[in-house]
Amino acid sequence: MGTKKRIGILTSGGDCAGLNPVIRAVVHCAVGTYGWEVFGIHEATQGLMASPPEYTRLHLGDIDRLLTAGGTVLGTTNKGHPFAFVMPDGTTCDRSEEIIAGYRQLELDAIIGIGGDGSTAILRRLAQQGNWNLVAIPKTIDNDVGVTECSIGFDTAVNIATEALDRLHFTAASHRRVIILEVMGRDAGHIALNAGIAGGADIILIPEIPYSMDKICQKLSDRQAIGKTHSLVIVAEAVRTGTGEQVINKNAMGQSVLGGIGQYLADRIFAASGAETRVTVLGHVQRGGTPSPMDRLLGSAFGTAAVELIAQEKYDRMVTWQNRQVVSVPIEDAIAQYRAVDPQDTLVKTARLMGVCFGD
Ligand code: F6P
């Protein structure tokens, strides 16, 4: 079993379903199987920045309900860049050394960082500067981390968006309406593509395939012509307007937030075709709630594999899912490879062969 280790675990970036099953698996394996100590760091790197560090010692008795719990019991943040931390007076400063000091203060032998590509890149920079032993686990509902077929949170988000389409189908049919479902995914269309097929959307719009309004209206009128009086459209939040811009709003905190392409399209569809059109913006519902069985499986596989890497003292690696196996790759490679939807992907072909319109 080797020497007894003290390991940290943190969740970083936007939350999603499946993070708690990862934490549970790490504790089962590290504490239960190896007899190590696990420190759950609060709110990403901010728990290490605090002096003294803010953490919870995680024991086997603490993880009973984590398999089915949404979000992350450790808390997280997608703000507070350690190298350009925004201070209360609006200035920015490099607080990386404070975070590195937290790792040393806890006398950690290694740390598991659960994050998307952005937060994993930050953790790696901290690890290099502070000589940390880092193992990364990919999570993001956007599923855009290139080296893994699946990231934690994606499957649950697809399930939720599919269920939304299932429900919208009936109300759209009852009122003979076009209903547009706007989903998250940042610059990638994976959620829209997967849920669009699973939920039977008639039109799927993703950032990777440019659309024309004429093609969308043609599809709607073709459906009318064969007696289909309602239609479902799913659109990814980063799809662009006719003039090529993403729809981005500034919230009260001054942050730029994607959202609104659904309403933009609805207005144009009504103007061009007269079809009564409604919009549902699914938003953070996609990140909340009970993890799907797949996210629980993936979380269990990733959590235990990360502990195994630490047991073998193989660091600076990310665990990934490839051909139903957990395979680890250098973090450097993982963060270098962004994965958008490939327009030649088998799922795009599948949808096209079933008559789904991509607006092209
Ligand atoms: O990256 C995950 C994600 O949910 C994106 O799909 C979405 O655009 C963004 O985060 C929303 O971020 P926030 O929680 O800061 O509103």
Coordinates of C-alpha atoms and ligand atoms in Angstrom, one line a residue:
M1 CA 0.0 0.0 0.0
G2 CA 3.0 2.4 0.2
T3 CA 3.4 5.3 2.5
K4 CA 0.4 7.0 4.1
K5 CA -0.5 10.1 2.1
R6 CA -2.3 13.4 2.8
I7 CA -4.2 14.4 -0.3
G8 CA -6.4 17.4 -1.1
I9 CA -9.4 17.6 -3.4
L10 CA -11.0 20.6 -4.9
T11 CA -13.8 21.5 -7.4
S12 CA -13.1 24.4 -9.6
G13 CA -15.0 26.4 -12.3
G14 CA -18.8 26.1 -12.8
D15 CA -20.5 23.3 -10.9
C16 CA -22.4 20.4 -12.5
A17 CA -24.0 17.1 -11.5
G18 CA -21.5 14.4 -10.8
L19 CA -18.9 16.3 -8.7
N20 CA -20.1 14.7 -5.5
P21 CA -19.9 11.2 -6.8
V22 CA -16.2 11.9 -7.7
I23 CA -15.6 13.2 -4.1
R24 CA -17.3 10.1 -2.7
A25 CA -15.1 7.8 -4.9
V26 CA -11.9 9.5 -3.9
V27 CA -12.8 9.2 -0.2
H28 CA -13.8 5.5 -0.6
C29 CA -10.6 4.7 -2.3
A30 CA -8.1 7.0 -0.6
V31 CA -9.4 6.6 3.0
G32 CA -11.2 3.2 2.8
T33 CA -8.7 1.3 0.5
Y34 CA -5.4 3.0 1.1
G35 CA -5.9 4.5 4.7
W36 CA -4.8 8.0 3.6
E37 CA -6.1 11.3 4.8
V38 CA -8.3 13.4 2.5
F39 CA -8.7 17.2 2.8
G40 CA -11.7 18.7 0.9
I41 CA -10.6 22.2 0.0
H42 CA -13.5 24.8 0.1
E43 CA -14.4 26.9 -3.0
A44 CA -11.7 25.9 -5.4
T45 CA -8.3 27.6 -4.8
Q46 CA -9.9 30.2 -2.5
G47 CA -9.8 27.6 0.4
L48 CA -6.1 27.4 0.0
M49 CA -5.7 31.2 -0.3
A50 CA -7.4 31.6 3.1
S51 CA -5.1 31.8 6.1
P52 CA -5.5 29.3 7.8
P53 CA -6.7 27.2 4.8
E54 CA -10.4 26.4 4.7
Y55 CA -11.1 22.7 4.3
T56 CA -13.1 19.8 5.7
R57 CA -11.4 16.5 6.6
L58 CA -13.4 13.9 4.7
H59 CA -14.0 10.6 6.4
L60 CA -15.9 7.5 5.2
G61 CA -18.8 8.6 7.4
D62 CA -19.1 12.0 5.6
I63 CA -20.0 10.6 2.1
D64 CA -23.2 8.7 2.7
R65 CA -25.4 10.9 0.5
L66 CA -23.0 12.1 -2.0
L67 CA -23.9 9.7 -4.8
T68 CA -27.2 11.3 -5.5
A69 CA -26.4 14.9 -4.5
G70 CA -26.2 17.6 -7.1
G71 CA -23.6 20.4 -7.1
T72 CA -20.5 20.1 -5.0
V73 CA -20.3 19.9 -1.2
L74 CA -16.9 21.6 -1.4
G75 CA -18.2 24.7 -3.1
T76 CA -16.6 26.2 -6.2
T77 CA -16.1 29.4 -8.1
N78 CA -15.5 30.4 -11.7
K79 CA -14.1 33.8 -10.6
G80 CA -11.0 34.7 -8.7
H81 CA -8.2 34.0 -11.1
P82 CA -5.2 33.5 -8.8
F83 CA -2.8 35.3 -11.2
A84 CA -5.1 38.3 -11.8
F85 CA -7.3 38.3 -8.7
V86 CA -9.8 41.2 -8.7
M87 CA -9.5 43.0 -5.3
P88 CA -12.4 44.9 -3.7
D89 CA -11.1 48.2 -5.0
G90 CA -11.2 46.8 -8.6
T91 CA -7.4 46.4 -9.0
T92 CA -5.9 43.0 -9.8
C93 CA -3.1 41.3 -8.1
D94 CA -1.2 38.0 -8.3
R95 CA -2.2 35.9 -5.3
S96 CA -0.7 32.6 -6.5
E97 CA 1.9 32.4 -3.7
E98 CA -0.9 32.6 -1.1
I99 CA -2.6 29.6 -2.6
I100 CA 0.7 27.7 -2.9
A101 CA 1.3 28.5 0.8
G102 CA -2.0 26.9 1.7
Y103 CA -1.0 23.6 0.0
R104 CA 2.3 23.6 2.0
Q105 CA 0.5 24.5 5.3
L106 CA -1.7 21.5 4.9
E107 CA 1.4 19.4 4.2
L108 CA -0.3 17.8 1.2
D109 CA 1.5 15.1 -0.8
A110 CA -0.8 15.6 -3.8
I111 CA -4.0 17.3 -4.9
I112 CA -6.9 16.2 -7.1
G113 CA -8.3 19.1 -9.1
I114 CA -11.7 18.6 -10.7
G115 CA -12.2 21.3 -13.4
G116 CA -12.8 22.2 -17.1
D117 CA -10.0 23.2 -19.4
G118 CA -9.7 26.8 -18.0
S119 CA -9.5 25.9 -14.3
T120 CA -7.2 22.9 -15.0
A121 CA -4.8 25.2 -16.9
I122 CA -4.7 27.5 -13.8
L123 CA -4.2 24.6 -11.5
R124 CA -1.3 23.3 -13.6
R125 CA 0.3 26.7 -13.5
L126 CA 0.0 26.7 -9.7
A127 CA 1.4 23.2 -9.6
Q128 CA 4.4 24.1 -11.6
Q129 CA 5.1 27.2 -9.6
G130 CA 4.5 25.6 -6.2
N131 CA 5.9 22.1 -7.0
W132 CA 2.6 20.5 -6.3
N133 CA 1.7 16.9 -7.3
L134 CA -1.4 17.4 -9.3
V135 CA -3.9 14.9 -10.8
A136 CA -6.8 16.4 -12.8
I137 CA -10.3 15.1 -13.5
P138 CA -12.3 16.7 -16.4
K139 CA -15.8 18.1 -15.6
T140 CA -17.9 20.3 -17.8
I141 CA -21.5 20.1 -19.1
D142 CA -20.0 21.7 -22.3
N143 CA -18.1 18.4 -22.9
D144 CA -15.4 20.3 -24.8
V145 CA -12.3 18.9 -23.1
G146 CA -10.6 17.3 -26.2
V147 CA -8.9 14.2 -24.8
T148 CA -12.0 12.6 -23.1
E149 CA -15.1 11.3 -24.8
C150 CA -17.1 12.4 -21.8
S151 CA -16.6 14.9 -19.0
I152 CA -18.4 14.8 -15.6
G153 CA -21.7 16.6 -15.8
F154 CA -22.4 16.3 -19.6
D155 CA -24.6 13.3 -19.4
T156 CA -26.9 14.8 -16.8
A157 CA -27.2 18.0 -18.7
V158 CA -28.1 16.1 -21.9
N159 CA -30.7 14.1 -19.9
I160 CA -32.3 17.3 -18.5
A161 CA -32.4 19.0 -22.0
T162 CA -33.9 15.8 -23.4
E163 CA -36.6 15.8 -20.8
A164 CA -37.3 19.4 -21.5
L165 CA -37.9 18.6 -25.2
D166 CA -40.1 15.7 -24.2
R167 CA -42.3 18.1 -22.2
L168 CA -42.2 20.9 -24.8
H169 CA -43.4 18.5 -27.5
F170 CA -46.8 18.2 -26.0
T171 CA -47.4 21.8 -25.3
A172 CA -46.1 22.7 -28.8
A173 CA -48.5 20.2 -30.3
S174 CA -51.5 21.4 -28.3
H175 CA -51.0 25.0 -29.5
R176 CA -49.6 24.3 -33.0
R177 CA -46.6 26.3 -32.1
V178 CA -42.9 26.4 -32.9
I179 CA -41.0 26.1 -29.6
I180 CA -37.3 26.9 -29.3
L181 CA -35.3 25.4 -26.5
E182 CA -32.0 27.3 -25.8
V183 CA -29.4 25.2 -24.1
M184 CA -25.9 25.9 -22.6
G185 CA -22.6 24.6 -23.9
R186 CA -20.5 27.7 -24.3
D187 CA -18.8 27.6 -27.8
A188 CA -19.6 23.9 -28.3
G189 CA -22.9 22.4 -29.6
H190 CA -22.6 19.0 -27.8
I191 CA -25.6 19.4 -25.5
A192 CA -27.8 20.7 -28.3
L193 CA -26.7 17.9 -30.7
N194 CA -27.1 15.0 -28.2
A195 CA -30.4 16.2 -26.6
G196 CA -31.7 17.3 -30.0
I197 CA -31.5 13.8 -31.3
A198 CA -32.6 12.1 -28.1
G199 CA -35.5 14.5 -27.7
G200 CA -36.7 14.4 -31.3
A201 CA -36.0 18.1 -32.3
D202 CA -36.9 19.0 -35.9
I203 CA -34.2 21.6 -36.1
I204 CA -30.8 21.6 -34.3
L205 CA -28.7 24.7 -34.4
I206 CA -25.1 24.5 -33.2
P207 CA -22.2 27.0 -33.4
E208 CA -20.2 24.6 -35.6
I209 CA -22.7 24.6 -38.4
P210 CA -23.7 28.0 -39.8
Y211 CA -27.4 28.3 -40.6
S212 CA -29.6 30.4 -42.8
M213 CA -33.0 31.7 -41.8
D214 CA -34.4 30.7 -45.2
K215 CA -33.4 27.0 -44.6
I216 CA -35.1 27.1 -41.2
C217 CA -38.3 28.6 -42.5
Q218 CA -38.2 26.1 -45.4
K219 CA -38.1 23.2 -43.0
L220 CA -41.0 24.6 -41.0
S221 CA -43.1 25.1 -44.1
D222 CA -42.2 21.6 -45.3
R223 CA -43.4 20.2 -42.1
Q224 CA -46.7 22.2 -42.4
A225 CA -47.1 20.8 -45.9
I226 CA -47.2 17.2 -44.6
G227 CA -49.6 18.1 -41.8
K228 CA -47.1 18.6 -38.9
T229 CA -48.5 21.5 -37.1
H230 CA -45.9 22.0 -34.5
S231 CA -42.1 22.0 -34.5
L232 CA -39.3 21.8 -31.9
V233 CA -36.0 23.7 -32.4
I234 CA -33.0 23.3 -30.1
V235 CA -30.3 26.0 -30.2
A236 CA -27.0 26.2 -28.5
E237 CA -26.3 29.4 -26.6
A238 CA -23.3 30.4 -28.7
V239 CA -25.1 30.2 -32.1
R240 CA -24.6 33.5 -33.9
T241 CA -27.1 36.0 -35.3
G242 CA -27.5 36.6 -39.0
T243 CA -24.8 39.3 -38.8
G244 CA -22.4 36.9 -37.2
E245 CA -22.4 38.0 -33.5
Q246 CA -23.0 35.9 -30.4
V247 CA -25.8 37.1 -28.2
I248 CA -24.0 38.3 -25.1
N249 CA -25.5 40.3 -22.2
K250 CA -23.7 42.1 -19.3
N251 CA -25.1 41.1 -16.0
A252 CA -25.3 43.5 -13.0
M253 CA -21.8 42.3 -11.9
G254 CA -20.4 43.4 -15.3
Q255 CA -19.8 39.8 -16.5
S256 CA -20.5 38.9 -20.1
V257 CA -23.1 36.1 -20.3
L258 CA -24.2 34.2 -23.3
G259 CA -28.0 34.0 -23.8
G260 CA -30.8 35.3 -26.0
I261 CA -30.2 33.6 -29.3
G262 CA -33.5 31.7 -28.8
Q263 CA -35.5 34.9 -28.7
Y264 CA -33.6 36.4 -31.6
L265 CA -34.5 33.4 -33.7
A266 CA -38.1 33.3 -32.5
D267 CA -38.6 37.0 -33.6
R268 CA -37.1 36.2 -37.0
I269 CA -39.1 33.0 -37.5
F270 CA -42.3 34.9 -36.7
A271 CA -41.5 37.7 -39.0
A272 CA -40.6 35.4 -41.9
S273 CA -43.3 32.7 -41.5
G274 CA -46.0 34.0 -39.2
A275 CA -45.6 30.9 -37.1
E276 CA -46.5 31.4 -33.4
T277 CA -43.2 30.9 -31.6
R278 CA -42.2 30.5 -28.0
V279 CA -38.8 30.2 -26.3
T280 CA -37.6 28.3 -23.3
V281 CA -34.2 29.1 -21.9
L282 CA -33.1 26.1 -19.9
G283 CA -30.2 27.8 -18.1
H284 CA -28.6 26.5 -14.9
V285 CA -31.3 23.8 -14.6
Q286 CA -28.8 21.8 -16.8
R287 CA -26.2 21.9 -14.1
G288 CA -28.4 21.1 -11.1
G289 CA -30.1 18.1 -9.7
T290 CA -29.4 14.4 -9.2
P291 CA -26.4 13.1 -11.3
S292 CA -27.5 10.6 -14.0
P293 CA -26.3 7.0 -13.6
M294 CA -23.6 7.6 -16.3
D295 CA -22.3 10.6 -14.3
R296 CA -22.2 8.5 -11.2
L297 CA -20.3 5.7 -13.0
L298 CA -17.9 8.2 -14.6
G299 CA -17.4 10.0 -11.2
S300 CA -16.6 6.6 -9.5
A301 CA -14.2 5.6 -12.3
F302 CA -12.4 8.9 -12.5
G303 CA -12.2 9.4 -8.7
T304 CA -10.7 6.0 -8.0
A305 CA -8.4 6.2 -11.1
A306 CA -7.1 9.6 -9.8
V307 CA -6.2 8.0 -6.4
E308 CA -4.5 5.1 -8.2
L309 CA -2.3 7.6 -10.1
I310 CA -1.3 9.2 -6.8
A311 CA -0.6 5.8 -5.3
Q312 CA 1.7 5.2 -8.3
E313 CA 3.2 8.7 -7.9
K314 CA 2.2 9.6 -11.5
Y315 CA 1.5 13.3 -11.5
D316 CA 0.7 16.1 -13.9
R317 CA -1.8 13.8 -15.5
M318 CA -5.6 14.0 -16.3
V319 CA -7.8 10.9 -16.2
T320 CA -10.0 10.6 -19.3
W321 CA -12.7 8.3 -20.7
Q322 CA -11.7 6.6 -24.0
N323 CA -13.4 3.5 -25.5
R324 CA -15.0 2.7 -22.1
Q325 CA -11.6 2.7 -20.4
V326 CA -10.1 5.3 -18.0
V327 CA -6.8 6.4 -19.6
S328 CA -4.5 9.1 -18.2
V329 CA -2.8 11.7 -20.4
P330 CA -0.4 14.6 -19.6
I331 CA -2.4 17.6 -18.4
E332 CA -0.4 19.7 -20.9
D333 CA -2.0 17.6 -23.8
A334 CA -5.4 17.7 -22.2
I335 CA -5.7 21.5 -22.0
A336 CA -4.2 22.0 -25.5
Q337 CA -7.0 20.1 -27.2
Y338 CA -10.4 21.8 -27.4
R339 CA -13.2 19.7 -28.8
A340 CA -16.0 21.3 -30.7
V341 CA -18.7 19.2 -32.6
D342 CA -17.2 17.8 -35.8
P343 CA -19.7 18.5 -38.6
Q344 CA -18.9 15.1 -39.9
D345 CA -19.6 13.4 -36.6
T346 CA -21.6 10.2 -36.6
L347 CA -24.4 11.9 -34.6
V348 CA -24.7 14.8 -37.1
K349 CA -24.9 12.2 -39.9
T350 CA -27.5 10.3 -37.9
A351 CA -29.7 13.3 -37.4
R352 CA -29.4 14.4 -41.1
L353 CA -30.5 10.9 -42.2
M354 CA -33.6 11.2 -40.1
G355 CA -34.5 14.5 -41.7
V356 CA -33.3 16.8 -38.9
C357 CA -32.4 20.3 -40.3
F358 CA -29.2 22.0 -39.1
G359 CA -30.2 25.2 -41.0
D360 CA -27.5 24.7 -43.6
Ligands
F6P1 O1 -19.1 26.1 -18.8 C1 -20.3 25.7 -18.2 C2 -21.4 26.7 -18.4 O2 -22.6 26.2 -17.8 C3 -21.6 27.2 -19.8 O3 -22.4 26.2 -20.5 C4 -22.4 28.5 -19.6 O4 -22.2 29.3 -20.7 C5 -21.6 29.1 -18.4 O5 -21.0 28.0 -17.7 C6 -22.5 29.8 -17.4 O6 -21.7 30.3 -16.4 P1 -22.2 31.0 -15.1 O7 -22.6 29.9 -14.2 O8 -21.1 31.8 -14.7 O9 -23.5 31.8 -15.5

